[in-house]
Coordinates of C-alpha atoms in Angstrom, one line a residue:
X2 CA -17.8 -52.4 -12.2
X3 CA -17.0 -54.4 -9.0
X4 CA -13.5 -54.3 -7.6
X5 CA -12.9 -58.0 -8.2
X6 CA -13.7 -57.6 -11.9
X7 CA -11.5 -54.5 -12.1
X8 CA -8.6 -56.4 -10.5
X9 CA -9.0 -59.4 -12.7
X10 CA -8.9 -57.1 -15.7
X11 CA -5.7 -55.5 -14.4
X12 CA -4.2 -59.0 -13.8
X13 CA -4.9 -60.0 -17.4
X14 CA -3.2 -56.8 -18.6
X15 CA -0.2 -57.6 -16.4
X16 CA 0.1 -61.1 -17.7
X17 CA 0.1 -59.8 -21.3
X18 CA 2.6 -56.9 -20.7
X19 CA 5.1 -58.1 -18.1
X20 CA 7.5 -59.6 -20.5
X21 CA 7.7 -56.2 -22.3
X22 CA 8.3 -54.3 -19.0
X23 CA 12.0 -53.8 -18.4
X24 CA 12.4 -51.1 -15.8
X25 CA 11.1 -50.1 -12.3
X26 CA 9.6 -46.9 -13.8
X27 CA 7.7 -48.9 -16.4
X28 CA 6.4 -51.2 -13.6
X29 CA 5.1 -48.2 -11.7
X30 CA 3.2 -46.8 -14.6
X31 CA 1.9 -50.0 -16.1
X32 CA 1.1 -52.0 -13.0
X33 CA 1.2 -50.0 -9.7
X34 CA -0.5 -46.7 -10.7
X35 CA -3.5 -48.6 -12.2
X36 CA -3.9 -50.5 -8.9
X37 CA -3.9 -47.2 -7.0
X38 CA -6.6 -45.9 -9.3
X39 CA -8.7 -49.0 -8.7
X40 CA -8.7 -48.0 -5.0
X41 CA -10.4 -44.8 -5.9
X42 CA -7.4 -42.4 -5.7
X43 CA -6.7 -39.9 -8.4
X44 CA -3.1 -40.6 -9.5
X45 CA -3.2 -37.3 -11.5
X46 CA -4.0 -35.3 -8.4
X47 CA -0.8 -34.3 -6.6
X48 CA -2.6 -33.5 -3.4
X49 CA -4.0 -37.1 -3.3
X50 CA -1.2 -39.2 -4.7
X51 CA 2.2 -37.7 -4.2
X52 CA 5.0 -39.1 -6.2
X53 CA 8.6 -39.1 -4.8
X54 CA 7.3 -38.3 -1.3
X55 CA 10.1 -36.9 0.8
X56 CA 10.9 -39.0 3.9
X57 CA 14.1 -37.6 5.4
X58 CA 15.8 -40.1 7.7
X59 CA 18.1 -38.7 10.4
X60 CA 21.1 -37.2 8.7
X61 CA 19.9 -38.6 5.3
X62 CA 18.1 -35.8 3.6
X63 CA 16.2 -36.1 0.4
X64 CA 15.2 -39.7 0.9
X65 CA 12.1 -40.3 -1.1
X66 CA 9.4 -43.0 -1.1
X67 CA 7.8 -43.7 -4.5
X68 CA 4.3 -42.6 -3.6
X69 CA 2.3 -41.4 -0.7
X70 CA -1.5 -41.5 -0.7
X71 CA -3.1 -38.6 1.2
X72 CA -6.5 -38.1 2.7
X73 CA -7.5 -34.9 4.6
X74 CA -4.0 -33.6 3.9
X75 CA -2.4 -36.5 5.9
X76 CA -0.5 -39.5 4.4
X77 CA -2.5 -42.7 4.9
X78 CA -0.3 -45.1 2.9
X79 CA 3.2 -44.9 1.6
X80 CA 4.1 -47.1 -1.4
X81 CA 7.5 -48.4 -2.4
X82 CA 7.8 -49.9 -5.8
X83 CA 10.3 -52.3 -7.4
X84 CA 10.7 -53.9 -10.8
X85 CA 8.3 -56.7 -11.3
X86 CA 11.2 -59.2 -11.7
X87 CA 12.6 -58.3 -8.3
X88 CA 12.1 -60.3 -5.1
X89 CA 10.5 -58.1 -2.5
X90 CA 12.0 -59.8 0.6
X91 CA 15.3 -57.9 0.1
X92 CA 13.7 -54.5 0.1
X93 CA 11.5 -54.2 3.2
X94 CA 14.3 -52.7 5.3
X95 CA 14.2 -49.6 3.1
X96 CA 10.5 -49.3 3.6
X97 CA 11.0 -49.9 7.3
X98 CA 13.1 -46.7 7.5
X99 CA 10.5 -44.6 5.6
X100 CA 7.7 -45.8 7.8
X101 CA 9.5 -44.8 10.9
X102 CA 9.6 -41.1 9.9
X103 CA 6.1 -40.8 8.3
X104 CA 2.8 -40.3 10.0
X105 CA 1.1 -43.1 8.3
X106 CA -0.1 -46.4 9.8
X107 CA 0.2 -48.3 6.6
X108 CA 3.0 -49.1 4.1
X109 CA 2.9 -51.0 0.8
X110 CA 5.8 -52.8 -0.8
X111 CA 5.1 -54.0 -4.3
X112 CA 6.6 -55.0 -7.6
X113 CA 3.2 -54.6 -9.3
X114 CA 2.5 -58.3 -9.0
X115 CA 3.3 -59.2 -5.4
X116 CA 1.8 -56.9 -2.8
X117 CA 2.8 -56.7 0.8
X118 CA 0.9 -54.4 3.2
X119 CA 2.5 -53.5 6.6
X120 CA 1.4 -51.7 9.7
X121 CA 2.7 -51.3 13.3
X122 CA 0.9 -53.9 15.4
X123 CA 3.9 -54.9 17.5
X124 CA 5.3 -51.5 18.3
X125 CA 3.7 -48.2 17.6
X126 CA 5.3 -46.1 14.7
X127 CA 7.6 -49.0 14.0
X128 CA 6.8 -51.1 11.0
X129 CA 6.3 -54.8 11.7
X130 CA 8.8 -57.2 10.1
X131 CA 6.1 -59.2 8.5
X132 CA 3.2 -58.0 6.4
X133 CA -0.4 -58.4 7.6
X134 CA -1.7 -58.7 4.1
X135 CA 0.2 -60.3 1.2
X136 CA -1.1 -61.5 -2.2
X137 CA -0.2 -62.1 -5.9
X138 CA -2.6 -59.9 -8.0
X139 CA -2.6 -62.5 -10.8
X140 CA -3.8 -65.2 -8.4
X141 CA -6.3 -63.7 -6.0
X142 CA -8.9 -65.3 -3.8
X143 CA -12.2 -63.6 -3.3
X144 CA -11.7 -63.1 0.5
X145 CA -8.4 -61.3 -0.3
X146 CA -10.3 -58.8 -2.5
X147 CA -12.5 -58.1 0.4
X148 CA -9.5 -57.1 2.4
X149 CA -8.1 -55.0 -0.4
X150 CA -11.4 -53.2 -0.7
X151 CA -11.0 -51.8 2.9
X152 CA -8.2 -49.5 1.5
X153 CA -10.6 -48.1 -1.1
X154 CA -11.0 -44.3 -0.8
X155 CA -14.8 -44.5 -0.3
X156 CA -14.6 -46.4 3.0
X157 CA -11.0 -46.2 4.2
X158 CA -11.0 -46.4 8.0
X159 CA -7.7 -46.6 9.8
X160 CA -9.1 -48.1 13.0
X161 CA -11.1 -50.8 11.3
X162 CA -8.1 -51.9 9.1
X163 CA -5.7 -52.0 12.1
X164 CA -8.2 -53.9 14.2
X165 CA -8.5 -56.5 11.4
X166 CA -4.8 -56.5 10.6
X167 CA -3.9 -58.4 13.7
X168 CA -6.3 -61.3 12.9
X169 CA -5.2 -61.4 9.3
X170 CA -1.5 -61.4 10.1
X171 CA -1.6 -64.1 12.8
X172 CA -4.1 -66.3 11.0
X173 CA -1.7 -66.3 8.0
X174 CA 1.3 -67.1 10.2
X175 CA -0.7 -69.9 12.0
X176 CA -1.7 -71.4 8.6
X177 CA 2.0 -71.3 7.6
X178 CA 3.1 -73.0 10.8
X179 CA 0.4 -75.7 10.5
X180 CA 1.4 -76.3 6.9
X181 CA 5.1 -76.7 7.8
X182 CA 4.3 -78.9 10.7
X183 CA 2.2 -81.2 8.6
X184 CA 4.8 -81.5 5.9
X185 CA 7.8 -81.9 8.2
X186 CA 6.5 -82.6 11.7
X187 CA 8.6 -81.3 14.6
X188 CA 9.2 -83.4 17.7
X189 CA 6.9 -81.1 19.7
X190 CA 4.1 -81.6 17.2
X191 CA 4.6 -85.4 16.9
X192 CA 4.7 -85.7 20.7
X193 CA 1.4 -83.9 21.0
X194 CA -0.4 -86.7 19.2
X195 CA 1.8 -89.6 20.2
X196 CA 1.2 -88.9 23.9
X197 CA -2.6 -89.2 23.2
X198 CA -2.6 -92.4 21.3
X199 CA 0.6 -94.3 22.4
X200 CA 0.8 -95.7 26.0
X201 CA 4.5 -96.7 25.9
X202 CA 7.7 -94.7 26.3
X203 CA 8.4 -92.3 23.4
X204 CA 11.9 -93.4 22.4
X205 CA 13.7 -91.9 19.5
X206 CA 12.7 -94.9 17.3
X207 CA 9.0 -94.5 18.3
X208 CA 9.2 -90.7 17.6
X209 CA 10.6 -91.3 14.2
X210 CA 7.9 -93.8 13.4
X211 CA 5.2 -91.4 14.6
X212 CA 6.6 -88.6 12.4
X213 CA 5.7 -90.7 9.4
X214 CA 2.4 -91.7 10.9
X215 CA 1.4 -88.0 11.6
X216 CA 2.4 -87.0 8.1
X217 CA 0.5 -90.0 6.6
X218 CA -2.6 -89.4 8.8
X219 CA -2.7 -85.7 7.7
X220 CA -2.5 -86.6 4.0
X221 CA -5.2 -89.2 4.4
X222 CA -7.4 -86.8 6.2
X223 CA -7.1 -84.2 3.5
X224 CA -7.7 -86.8 0.8
X225 CA -10.8 -88.1 2.6
X226 CA -12.1 -84.6 3.0
X227 CA -11.6 -83.8 -0.7
X228 CA -13.2 -87.1 -1.7
X229 CA -16.2 -86.4 0.6
X230 CA -16.7 -83.1 -1.0
X231 CA -16.3 -84.4 -4.5
X232 CA -18.7 -87.3 -3.8
X233 CA -21.2 -84.9 -2.3
X234 CA -21.0 -82.6 -5.4
X235 CA -21.3 -85.6 -7.7
X236 CA -24.3 -87.0 -5.8
X237 CA -26.0 -83.6 -6.0
X238 CA -25.3 -83.4 -9.7
X239 CA -26.5 -86.9 -10.3
X240 CA -29.7 -86.2 -8.4
X241 CA -30.2 -83.0 -10.4
X242 CA -29.8 -84.9 -13.6
X243 CA -32.2 -87.5 -12.5
X244 CA -34.8 -84.9 -11.5
X245 CA -34.2 -83.1 -14.9
X246 CA -34.7 -86.4 -16.7
X247 CA -38.0 -87.2 -14.8
X248 CA -39.3 -83.6 -15.5
X249 CA -38.3 -84.0 -19.2
X250 CA -40.2 -87.3 -19.4
X251 CA -43.2 -85.8 -17.8
X252 CA -43.1 -82.9 -20.1
X253 CA -43.2 -85.2 -23.1
X254 CA -46.4 -86.8 -21.8
X255 CA -48.1 -83.4 -21.5
X256 CA -50.3 -82.5 -24.5
X257 CA -51.8 -79.0 -24.3
X258 CA -55.0 -79.1 -26.3
X259 CA -56.7 -76.3 -28.2
X260 CA -59.7 -76.6 -25.8
X261 CA -57.4 -75.9 -22.9
X262 CA -55.9 -72.8 -24.6
X263 CA -59.5 -71.6 -25.4
X264 CA -60.3 -72.0 -21.7
X265 CA -57.2 -70.0 -20.8
X266 CA -58.2 -67.2 -23.2
X267 CA -61.6 -67.0 -21.6
X268 CA -60.0 -66.7 -18.1
X269 CA -57.7 -63.9 -19.4
X270 CA -60.7 -62.1 -20.9
X271 CA -62.5 -62.2 -17.6
X272 CA -59.5 -61.2 -15.4
X273 CA -58.0 -58.5 -17.6
X274 CA -60.4 -56.1 -16.0
X275 CA -58.4 -56.4 -12.8
X276 CA -55.0 -57.7 -13.9
X277 CA -52.5 -57.0 -16.7
X278 CA -52.7 -59.9 -19.2
X279 CA -48.9 -60.6 -18.8
X280 CA -49.5 -61.5 -15.2
X281 CA -52.0 -64.3 -16.1
X282 CA -49.8 -67.3 -16.9
X283 CA -50.8 -70.8 -17.9
X284 CA -48.9 -74.0 -16.9
X285 CA -50.0 -77.4 -18.2
X286 CA -49.4 -80.6 -16.2
X287 CA -50.4 -84.2 -16.6
X288 CA -53.2 -83.8 -14.1
X289 CA -54.7 -80.4 -15.0
X290 CA -54.2 -77.2 -16.9
X291 CA -53.2 -74.5 -14.3
X292 CA -53.7 -70.8 -14.6
X293 CA -51.5 -68.8 -12.2
X294 CA -50.9 -65.2 -11.1
X295 CA -47.3 -64.1 -11.9
X296 CA -46.4 -67.7 -12.7
X297 CA -46.4 -68.4 -9.0
X298 CA -47.6 -71.8 -7.8
X299 CA -48.7 -70.2 -4.5
X300 CA -51.1 -68.0 -6.5
X301 CA -53.4 -70.3 -8.4
X302 CA -56.3 -68.5 -10.2
X303 CA -58.0 -71.6 -11.3
X304 CA -57.4 -75.1 -12.8
X305 CA -59.1 -76.6 -15.9
X306 CA -59.8 -80.3 -15.9
X307 CA -60.8 -80.9 -19.5
X308 CA -59.2 -84.2 -20.6
X309 CA -61.3 -86.7 -18.7
X310 CA -64.8 -88.0 -19.2
X311 CA -66.3 -85.0 -17.4
X312 CA -65.0 -81.4 -17.5
X313 CA -64.4 -79.3 -14.4
X314 CA -63.1 -75.9 -13.4
X315 CA -61.1 -75.8 -10.2
X316 CA -61.8 -72.6 -8.2
X317 CA -59.8 -71.2 -5.2
X318 CA -61.1 -69.3 -2.3
X319 CA -59.5 -67.8 0.8
X320 CA -58.0 -71.1 2.1
X321 CA -56.6 -71.8 -1.4
X322 CA -58.2 -75.2 -1.4
X323 CA -59.4 -76.3 -4.9
X324 CA -63.2 -76.7 -5.3
X325 CA -64.2 -78.4 -8.5
X326 CA -67.2 -77.2 -10.4
X327 CA -68.7 -79.3 -13.3
X328 CA -68.9 -77.6 -16.7
X329 CA -70.4 -78.8 -20.0
X330 CA -67.9 -76.8 -22.1
X331 CA -65.2 -74.1 -21.8
X332 CA -67.9 -71.5 -22.5
X333 CA -69.3 -72.3 -19.0
X334 CA -66.2 -70.7 -17.5
X335 CA -68.0 -67.3 -18.0
X336 CA -70.5 -68.5 -15.4
X337 CA -67.8 -68.2 -12.7
X338 CA -66.7 -64.7 -13.5
X339 CA -67.5 -63.5 -10.0
X340 CA -65.5 -66.3 -8.3
X341 CA -62.5 -65.7 -10.6
X342 CA -62.4 -61.9 -9.9
X343 CA -62.7 -62.6 -6.2
X344 CA -59.7 -64.9 -6.2
X345 CA -57.7 -62.4 -8.1
X346 CA -58.6 -59.7 -5.6
X347 CA -57.5 -61.9 -2.7
X348 CA -53.9 -62.0 -4.0
X349 CA -53.8 -58.3 -4.7
X350 CA -54.5 -57.6 -1.0
X351 CA -51.8 -60.0 0.3

């Protein structure tokens, strides 16, 4: 089962159970430990997942972090858990202290629903104030699952995660800043655009006017982008429906005759010496009755033209151009046994 499927299953379980979970301990067992299991770590193995990991801080002895995940006898991730109802922002200082005295490069603060992964990008062995990866397990995007997967036991790589953490962290912060600027534009942001489009002096009144213009322009731009995508999707769907309707109409005009099926059976009887019968497929059209190898249009074995005034068999050689041969009846197909077997052999050598 893929990780994304497993996480969605856990998210469903969380939504069903959370109102019945009252304590931090219950949160750990019902929500957090199953997540650690999904990452491939054995929560029943005390050498791999250590509960109540001791993290003595200065004069404070016996300080413990909820879990430490070990690999090659070294801690690779410490985990601090809170009740699912608690806001995580008031608890990262405690994890900050634990991180400082541990040998790990990663720390996780979670209430079983919100997850915040930290590292030490700004100063070595000192946990950053802001997480580089943050998500709500009940509302995950596929690209986030890709980042979570990097912590899986089977391909955990400290250097790769750290290298990527910087891009993740600062991309998220930039997105946040852009969002804030576009919702409530700062003077610096407004001035950036006003200077480019307005030739006059940027007085306080002009700046106030441009704040509204920047905000409106952004909303209009987003709306237009969404409409363009919707229209593109609708046009594609309309085109697909039109194509389906045309094909459906064409199919209703196709009448496969018993004579065509008899011809098909003769071709199968000839070619079965070289090919399994399930690879010889017929496909009727308005113009001809086609017989294909593996139901592949690029591998025509022959075509039967039996519904006009004269009857023909269309044969294919190395260039795959159809050459029509006149026949009196479908029994004459046996006369072209050699050609049919030669065509079948051509495809087998491709």
